[in-house]
Amino acid sequence: MANISISKLKAMLKEENRPHLLDTDLTGLDLSGMDFSGVTCVKANFSKTSLVRTKFEKAFLSGSNFSGADLNTADFSEATLEKVNFSKANLINATMSRANLTSAKFIQANLKEVSLTFANLTNADLRGADLNAVSFFGANLTGADLTQAKLNKTSFTKAKLDGVKGYKP
């Protein structure tokens, strides 16, 4: 896994052609407020990284690891996040509208007040996650696991819930 400095990463993100980061280790860095929109980061390691108010709009982040990261108010709108690990991450007030979160892991993550409108959460693992006040409006949760998730004031309006575990509409 390749390491990269914050200064080099900032320079890459300013380039007109969005960078492609493969198997990059960004563990524990403070990348708050940076703009990763449109970036390809396959199997990148963002674990325990501070990413407050960071933008990932339309980014391709499949297979990446955000476990234990602080993603408060981050924007993942329309991002591809297949098989991404968000376990024990703080995602309070994040936006994940229209994101592809197929087979993503959110085990014991804090998603309080996250917008997941029209997101694809097919086979997502949300066991023990804090989903209080989350909007799943129009989302696809087919086969998702919500076992022991906190669901106070959570909205499933027009969501697809076929085969969901741990929740009965």
PDB file of C-alpha atoms in Angstrom:
ATOM      1  CA  MET A   1       0.000   0.000   0.000  1.00  0.00           C
ATOM      2  CA  ALA A   2       1.467   3.364  -1.071  1.00  0.00           C
ATOM      3  CA  ASN A   3       1.772   6.290   1.347  1.00  0.00           C
ATOM      4  CA  ILE A   4       1.183   9.860   0.196  1.00  0.00           C
ATOM      5  CA  SER A   5       1.837  13.220   1.867  1.00  0.00           C
ATOM      6  CA  ILE A   6      -0.937  15.752   2.465  1.00  0.00           C
ATOM      7  CA  SER A   7       0.882  18.380   0.370  1.00  0.00           C
ATOM      8  CA  LYS A   8       1.256  15.987  -2.580  1.00  0.00           C
ATOM      9  CA  LEU A   9      -2.396  14.953  -2.277  1.00  0.00           C
ATOM     10  CA  LYS A  10      -3.561  18.605  -2.227  1.00  0.00           C
ATOM     11  CA  ALA A  11      -1.527  19.303  -5.382  1.00  0.00           C
ATOM     12  CA  MET A  12      -3.015  16.245  -7.121  1.00  0.00           C
ATOM     13  CA  LEU A  13      -6.568  17.297  -6.207  1.00  0.00           C
ATOM     14  CA  LYS A  14      -6.033  20.731  -7.800  1.00  0.00           C
ATOM     15  CA  GLU A  15      -5.190  19.194 -11.186  1.00  0.00           C
ATOM     16  CA  GLU A  16      -7.832  19.419 -13.908  1.00  0.00           C
ATOM     17  CA  ASN A  17      -7.623  15.676 -14.550  1.00  0.00           C
ATOM     18  CA  ARG A  18      -8.881  14.059 -11.362  1.00  0.00           C
ATOM     19  CA  PRO A  19      -6.295  11.674  -9.853  1.00  0.00           C
ATOM     20  CA  HIS A  20      -6.540   7.906  -9.644  1.00  0.00           C
ATOM     21  CA  LEU A  21      -5.336   6.580  -6.298  1.00  0.00           C
ATOM     22  CA  LEU A  22      -4.944   2.808  -6.149  1.00  0.00           C
ATOM     23  CA  ASP A  23      -4.246   1.035  -2.868  1.00  0.00           C
ATOM     24  CA  THR A  24      -3.204   4.306  -1.174  1.00  0.00           C
ATOM     25  CA  ASP A  25      -2.707   4.563   2.604  1.00  0.00           C
ATOM     26  CA  LEU A  26      -4.150   7.766   4.117  1.00  0.00           C
ATOM     27  CA  THR A  27      -4.588   6.338   7.627  1.00  0.00           C
ATOM     28  CA  GLY A  28      -4.907   8.851  10.449  1.00  0.00           C
ATOM     29  CA  LEU A  29      -4.408  12.001   8.350  1.00  0.00           C
ATOM     30  CA  ASP A  30      -6.476  15.191   8.714  1.00  0.00           C
ATOM     31  CA  LEU A  31      -8.030  15.688   5.274  1.00  0.00           C
ATOM     32  CA  SER A  32     -10.980  17.763   6.507  1.00  0.00           C
ATOM     33  CA  GLY A  33     -12.544  20.095   3.964  1.00  0.00           C
ATOM     34  CA  MET A  34     -10.701  18.619   0.978  1.00  0.00           C
ATOM     35  CA  ASP A  35     -12.474  17.991  -2.336  1.00  0.00           C
ATOM     36  CA  PHE A  36     -12.214  14.428  -3.687  1.00  0.00           C
ATOM     37  CA  SER A  37     -15.162  14.922  -6.084  1.00  0.00           C
ATOM     38  CA  GLY A  38     -14.776  12.798  -9.203  1.00  0.00           C
ATOM     39  CA  VAL A  39     -11.619  11.101  -7.882  1.00  0.00           C
ATOM     40  CA  THR A  40     -10.995   7.365  -8.276  1.00  0.00           C
ATOM     41  CA  CYS A  41      -9.675   5.805  -5.040  1.00  0.00           C
ATOM     42  CA  VAL A  42      -9.806   2.011  -5.327  1.00  0.00           C
ATOM     43  CA  LYS A  43      -8.977   0.128  -2.123  1.00  0.00           C
ATOM     44  CA  ALA A  44      -7.717   3.309  -0.432  1.00  0.00           C
ATOM     45  CA  ASN A  45      -7.258   3.224   3.346  1.00  0.00           C
ATOM     46  CA  PHE A  46      -8.934   6.211   5.058  1.00  0.00           C
ATOM     47  CA  SER A  47      -9.262   4.430   8.425  1.00  0.00           C
ATOM     48  CA  LYS A  48      -9.147   6.726  11.479  1.00  0.00           C
ATOM     49  CA  THR A  49      -8.799   9.711   9.136  1.00  0.00           C
ATOM     50  CA  SER A  50     -10.460  13.092   9.810  1.00  0.00           C
ATOM     51  CA  LEU A  51     -12.638  13.934   6.795  1.00  0.00           C
ATOM     52  CA  VAL A  52     -15.044  16.502   8.271  1.00  0.00           C
ATOM     53  CA  ARG A  53     -16.884  18.488   5.547  1.00  0.00           C
ATOM     54  CA  THR A  54     -14.935  16.623   2.844  1.00  0.00           C
ATOM     55  CA  LYS A  55     -16.501  16.283  -0.620  1.00  0.00           C
ATOM     56  CA  PHE A  56     -16.603  12.934  -2.429  1.00  0.00           C
ATOM     57  CA  GLU A  57     -19.346  13.768  -4.940  1.00  0.00           C
ATOM     58  CA  LYS A  58     -19.363  11.327  -7.888  1.00  0.00           C
ATOM     59  CA  ALA A  59     -16.111   9.773  -6.616  1.00  0.00           C
ATOM     60  CA  PHE A  60     -15.306   6.097  -7.258  1.00  0.00           C
ATOM     61  CA  LEU A  61     -14.217   4.619  -3.915  1.00  0.00           C
ATOM     62  CA  SER A  62     -14.998   0.900  -4.239  1.00  0.00           C
ATOM     63  CA  GLY A  63     -13.250  -1.395  -1.794  1.00  0.00           C
ATOM     64  CA  SER A  64     -11.928   1.499   0.313  1.00  0.00           C
ATOM     65  CA  ASN A  65     -11.699   1.464   4.110  1.00  0.00           C
ATOM     66  CA  PHE A  66     -13.202   4.329   6.159  1.00  0.00           C
ATOM     67  CA  SER A  67     -13.446   2.371   9.438  1.00  0.00           C
ATOM     68  CA  GLY A  68     -13.234   4.643  12.475  1.00  0.00           C
ATOM     69  CA  ALA A  69     -13.018   7.770  10.277  1.00  0.00           C
ATOM     70  CA  ASP A  70     -14.671  11.089  11.174  1.00  0.00           C
ATOM     71  CA  LEU A  71     -16.908  11.910   8.191  1.00  0.00           C
ATOM     72  CA  ASN A  72     -19.196  14.430   9.907  1.00  0.00           C
ATOM     73  CA  THR A  73     -21.099  16.406   7.197  1.00  0.00           C
ATOM     74  CA  ALA A  74     -19.106  14.740   4.371  1.00  0.00           C
ATOM     75  CA  ASP A  75     -20.790  14.660   0.947  1.00  0.00           C
ATOM     76  CA  PHE A  76     -20.851  11.334  -0.935  1.00  0.00           C
ATOM     77  CA  SER A  77     -23.680  12.292  -3.339  1.00  0.00           C
ATOM     78  CA  GLU A  78     -23.758   9.980  -6.379  1.00  0.00           C
ATOM     79  CA  ALA A  79     -20.490   8.303  -5.313  1.00  0.00           C
ATOM     80  CA  THR A  80     -19.688   4.651  -6.051  1.00  0.00           C
ATOM     81  CA  LEU A  81     -18.985   3.015  -2.684  1.00  0.00           C
ATOM     82  CA  GLU A  82     -19.370  -0.710  -3.370  1.00  0.00           C
ATOM     83  CA  LYS A  83     -17.867  -2.940  -0.663  1.00  0.00           C
ATOM     84  CA  VAL A  84     -16.613   0.088   1.311  1.00  0.00           C
ATOM     85  CA  ASN A  85     -16.026  -0.399   5.051  1.00  0.00           C
ATOM     86  CA  PHE A  86     -17.542   2.385   7.204  1.00  0.00           C
ATOM     87  CA  SER A  87     -17.574   0.315  10.421  1.00  0.00           C
ATOM     88  CA  LYS A  88     -17.418   2.474  13.587  1.00  0.00           C
ATOM     89  CA  ALA A  89     -17.163   5.622  11.432  1.00  0.00           C
ATOM     90  CA  ASN A  90     -18.819   8.917  12.393  1.00  0.00           C
ATOM     91  CA  LEU A  91     -21.080   9.959   9.506  1.00  0.00           C
ATOM     92  CA  ILE A  92     -23.391  12.367  11.387  1.00  0.00           C
ATOM     93  CA  ASN A  93     -25.175  14.714   8.950  1.00  0.00           C
ATOM     94  CA  ALA A  94     -23.361  13.241   5.931  1.00  0.00           C
ATOM     95  CA  THR A  95     -25.034  13.179   2.517  1.00  0.00           C
ATOM     96  CA  MET A  96     -25.104   9.912   0.568  1.00  0.00           C
ATOM     97  CA  SER A  97     -27.997  10.638  -1.767  1.00  0.00           C
ATOM     98  CA  ARG A  98     -28.013   8.478  -4.910  1.00  0.00           C
ATOM     99  CA  ALA A  99     -24.787   6.771  -3.799  1.00  0.00           C
ATOM    100  CA  ASN A 100     -24.099   3.137  -4.720  1.00  0.00           C
ATOM    101  CA  LEU A 101     -23.413   1.435  -1.378  1.00  0.00           C
ATOM    102  CA  THR A 102     -23.883  -2.164  -2.525  1.00  0.00           C
ATOM    103  CA  SER A 103     -22.398  -4.558   0.068  1.00  0.00           C
ATOM    104  CA  ALA A 104     -20.997  -1.655   2.139  1.00  0.00           C
ATOM    105  CA  LYS A 105     -20.319  -2.257   5.854  1.00  0.00           C
ATOM    106  CA  PHE A 106     -21.626   0.197   8.462  1.00  0.00           C
ATOM    107  CA  ILE A 107     -21.238  -2.036  11.530  1.00  0.00           C
ATOM    108  CA  GLN A 108     -21.684   0.129  14.668  1.00  0.00           C
ATOM    109  CA  ALA A 109     -21.289   3.302  12.581  1.00  0.00           C
ATOM    110  CA  ASN A 110     -22.989   6.569  13.559  1.00  0.00           C
ATOM    111  CA  LEU A 111     -25.221   7.649  10.662  1.00  0.00           C
ATOM    112  CA  LYS A 112     -27.485   9.938  12.700  1.00  0.00           C
ATOM    113  CA  GLU A 113     -29.371  12.361  10.416  1.00  0.00           C
ATOM    114  CA  VAL A 114     -27.664  11.069   7.237  1.00  0.00           C
ATOM    115  CA  SER A 115     -29.465  11.517   3.920  1.00  0.00           C
ATOM    116  CA  LEU A 116     -29.560   8.218   2.014  1.00  0.00           C
ATOM    117  CA  THR A 117     -32.333   9.247  -0.379  1.00  0.00           C
ATOM    118  CA  PHE A 118     -32.422   7.071  -3.500  1.00  0.00           C
ATOM    119  CA  ALA A 119     -29.198   5.330  -2.392  1.00  0.00           C
ATOM    120  CA  ASN A 120     -28.515   1.697  -3.323  1.00  0.00           C
ATOM    121  CA  LEU A 121     -27.825  -0.238  -0.112  1.00  0.00           C
ATOM    122  CA  THR A 122     -28.356  -3.730  -1.551  1.00  0.00           C
ATOM    123  CA  ASN A 123     -26.816  -6.275   0.858  1.00  0.00           C
ATOM    124  CA  ALA A 124     -25.383  -3.495   3.065  1.00  0.00           C
ATOM    125  CA  ASP A 125     -24.415  -4.480   6.616  1.00  0.00           C
ATOM    126  CA  LEU A 126     -25.842  -1.935   9.082  1.00  0.00           C
ATOM    127  CA  ARG A 127     -25.762  -4.127  12.205  1.00  0.00           C
ATOM    128  CA  GLY A 128     -25.703  -2.053  15.387  1.00  0.00           C
ATOM    129  CA  ALA A 129     -25.525   1.231  13.453  1.00  0.00           C
ATOM    130  CA  ASP A 130     -27.112   4.437  14.771  1.00  0.00           C
ATOM    131  CA  LEU A 131     -29.675   5.215  12.070  1.00  0.00           C
ATOM    132  CA  ASN A 132     -31.696   7.694  14.144  1.00  0.00           C
ATOM    133  CA  ALA A 133     -33.393  10.349  11.976  1.00  0.00           C
ATOM    134  CA  VAL A 134     -31.942   8.868   8.743  1.00  0.00           C
ATOM    135  CA  SER A 135     -33.880   9.364   5.505  1.00  0.00           C
ATOM    136  CA  PHE A 136     -34.008   6.245   3.317  1.00  0.00           C
ATOM    137  CA  PHE A 137     -36.566   7.884   0.993  1.00  0.00           C
ATOM    138  CA  GLY A 138     -36.667   5.847  -2.242  1.00  0.00           C
ATOM    139  CA  ALA A 139     -33.558   3.860  -1.228  1.00  0.00           C
ATOM    140  CA  ASN A 140     -32.982   0.215  -2.156  1.00  0.00           C
ATOM    141  CA  LEU A 141     -32.254  -1.819   0.986  1.00  0.00           C
ATOM    142  CA  THR A 142     -32.801  -5.253  -0.585  1.00  0.00           C
ATOM    143  CA  GLY A 143     -31.029  -7.863   1.551  1.00  0.00           C
ATOM    144  CA  ALA A 144     -29.603  -5.268   3.974  1.00  0.00           C
ATOM    145  CA  ASP A 145     -28.998  -6.260   7.610  1.00  0.00           C
ATOM    146  CA  LEU A 146     -30.401  -3.794  10.184  1.00  0.00           C
ATOM    147  CA  THR A 147     -30.059  -6.136  13.170  1.00  0.00           C
ATOM    148  CA  GLN A 148     -29.773  -4.124  16.421  1.00  0.00           C
ATOM    149  CA  ALA A 149     -29.674  -0.824  14.496  1.00  0.00           C
ATOM    150  CA  LYS A 150     -31.118   2.248  16.231  1.00  0.00           C
ATOM    151  CA  LEU A 151     -34.121   3.365  14.182  1.00  0.00           C
ATOM    152  CA  ASN A 152     -35.745   6.231  16.116  1.00  0.00           C
ATOM    153  CA  LYS A 153     -37.397   8.731  13.694  1.00  0.00           C
ATOM    154  CA  THR A 154     -35.922   6.854  10.704  1.00  0.00           C
ATOM    155  CA  SER A 155     -37.871   7.247   7.457  1.00  0.00           C
ATOM    156  CA  PHE A 156     -38.288   4.339   5.023  1.00  0.00           C
ATOM    157  CA  THR A 157     -40.811   6.146   2.789  1.00  0.00           C
ATOM    158  CA  LYS A 158     -40.888   4.531  -0.682  1.00  0.00           C
ATOM    159  CA  ALA A 159     -37.804   2.433   0.186  1.00  0.00           C
ATOM    160  CA  LYS A 160     -37.393  -1.079  -1.236  1.00  0.00           C
ATOM    161  CA  LEU A 161     -37.144  -3.432   1.751  1.00  0.00           C
ATOM    162  CA  ASP A 162     -37.200  -6.937   0.193  1.00  0.00           C
ATOM    163  CA  GLY A 163     -35.327  -9.441   2.355  1.00  0.00           C
ATOM    164  CA  VAL A 164     -34.209  -6.871   4.947  1.00  0.00           C
ATOM    165  CA  LYS A 165     -33.025  -8.463   8.211  1.00  0.00           C
ATOM    166  CA  GLY A 166     -33.681  -6.907  11.630  1.00  0.00           C
ATOM    167  CA  TYR A 167     -36.532  -4.595  10.569  1.00  0.00           C
ATOM    168  CA  LYS A 168     -40.224  -5.220  10.047  1.00  0.00           C
ATOM    169  CA  PRO A 169     -42.218  -2.451   8.353  1.00  0.00           C
TER     170      PRO A 169
END
